């Protein structure tokens, strides 16, 4: 658990996969449903952002904040 969270705090690291994003937010005690409710959007949009099929800035910012990382580190493109 601690290893995954530390992974996001290191300088190198490489691309973050959807599974790593999901694991990181779960480890922080947050669900995709709670993100969606807080933002007033559908849970499916949160999932699509995590999987890279949608590029919603509001969702990306919320996830990055939960993970304690800049958006560009999670989604470099």
Coordinates of C-alpha atoms in Angstrom, one line a residue:
X1 CA 0.0 0.0 0.0
X2 CA 2.7 2.5 1.0
X3 CA 4.8 1.5 -2.0
X4 CA 2.1 2.6 -4.4
X5 CA 1.6 5.9 -2.7
X6 CA 5.4 6.5 -2.7
X7 CA 5.6 5.6 -6.4
X8 CA 3.7 8.8 -7.2
X9 CA 6.1 10.9 -5.1
X10 CA 9.2 9.8 -6.9
X11 CA 10.8 11.9 -9.7
X12 CA 10.8 9.2 -12.3
X13 CA 8.0 6.7 -12.5
X14 CA 6.7 6.6 -16.1
X15 CA 3.1 6.7 -17.2
X16 CA 0.4 6.0 -14.6
X17 CA -2.0 3.2 -15.6
X18 CA -5.8 3.2 -15.0
X19 CA -5.3 0.4 -12.5
X20 CA -2.7 2.5 -10.6
X21 CA -5.0 5.5 -10.5
X22 CA -7.9 3.4 -9.2
X23 CA -5.7 1.8 -6.6
X24 CA -4.3 5.1 -5.5
X25 CA -7.7 6.8 -5.0
X26 CA -9.0 3.7 -3.1
X27 CA -6.0 3.8 -0.9
X28 CA -6.8 7.4 -0.1
X29 CA -10.3 6.2 0.9
X30 CA -12.1 7.8 -2.0
X31 CA -14.4 6.1 -4.5
X32 CA -15.2 6.9 -8.1
X33 CA -18.8 7.4 -7.0
X34 CA -17.9 9.9 -4.4
X35 CA -15.8 11.9 -6.9
X36 CA -18.8 11.9 -9.3
X37 CA -21.2 13.1 -6.6
X38 CA -18.9 15.8 -5.4
X39 CA -18.5 17.1 -9.0
X40 CA -22.1 16.6 -9.9
X41 CA -21.3 14.3 -12.8
X42 CA -22.0 10.7 -13.8
X43 CA -19.7 8.0 -12.4
X44 CA -19.2 6.8 -15.9
X45 CA -17.4 10.0 -16.8
X46 CA -15.0 9.5 -13.9
X47 CA -14.3 6.0 -15.1
X48 CA -13.7 7.2 -18.7
X49 CA -11.3 9.8 -17.5
X50 CA -9.4 7.3 -15.5
X51 CA -9.2 5.0 -18.5
X52 CA -8.2 7.8 -20.9
X53 CA -11.2 7.7 -23.1
X54 CA -12.3 11.2 -22.0
X55 CA -10.2 14.2 -21.1
X56 CA -12.3 16.2 -18.6
X57 CA -10.2 18.8 -16.9
X58 CA -12.4 19.1 -13.8
X59 CA -12.3 15.3 -13.2
X60 CA -8.5 15.2 -13.8
X61 CA -7.9 18.0 -11.3
X62 CA -10.1 16.3 -8.7
X63 CA -8.2 12.9 -9.1
X64 CA -4.8 14.6 -9.1
X65 CA -5.7 16.5 -5.9
X66 CA -6.7 13.2 -4.2
X67 CA -3.5 11.6 -5.4
X68 CA -1.4 14.6 -4.3
X69 CA 0.1 14.9 -7.8
X70 CA 0.1 17.4 -10.6
X71 CA -2.3 16.6 -13.4
X72 CA 0.5 16.4 -15.9
X73 CA 2.3 13.7 -13.9
X74 CA -0.8 11.4 -14.1
X75 CA -1.8 12.4 -17.7
X76 CA 1.3 13.7 -19.5
X77 CA -0.6 14.2 -22.7

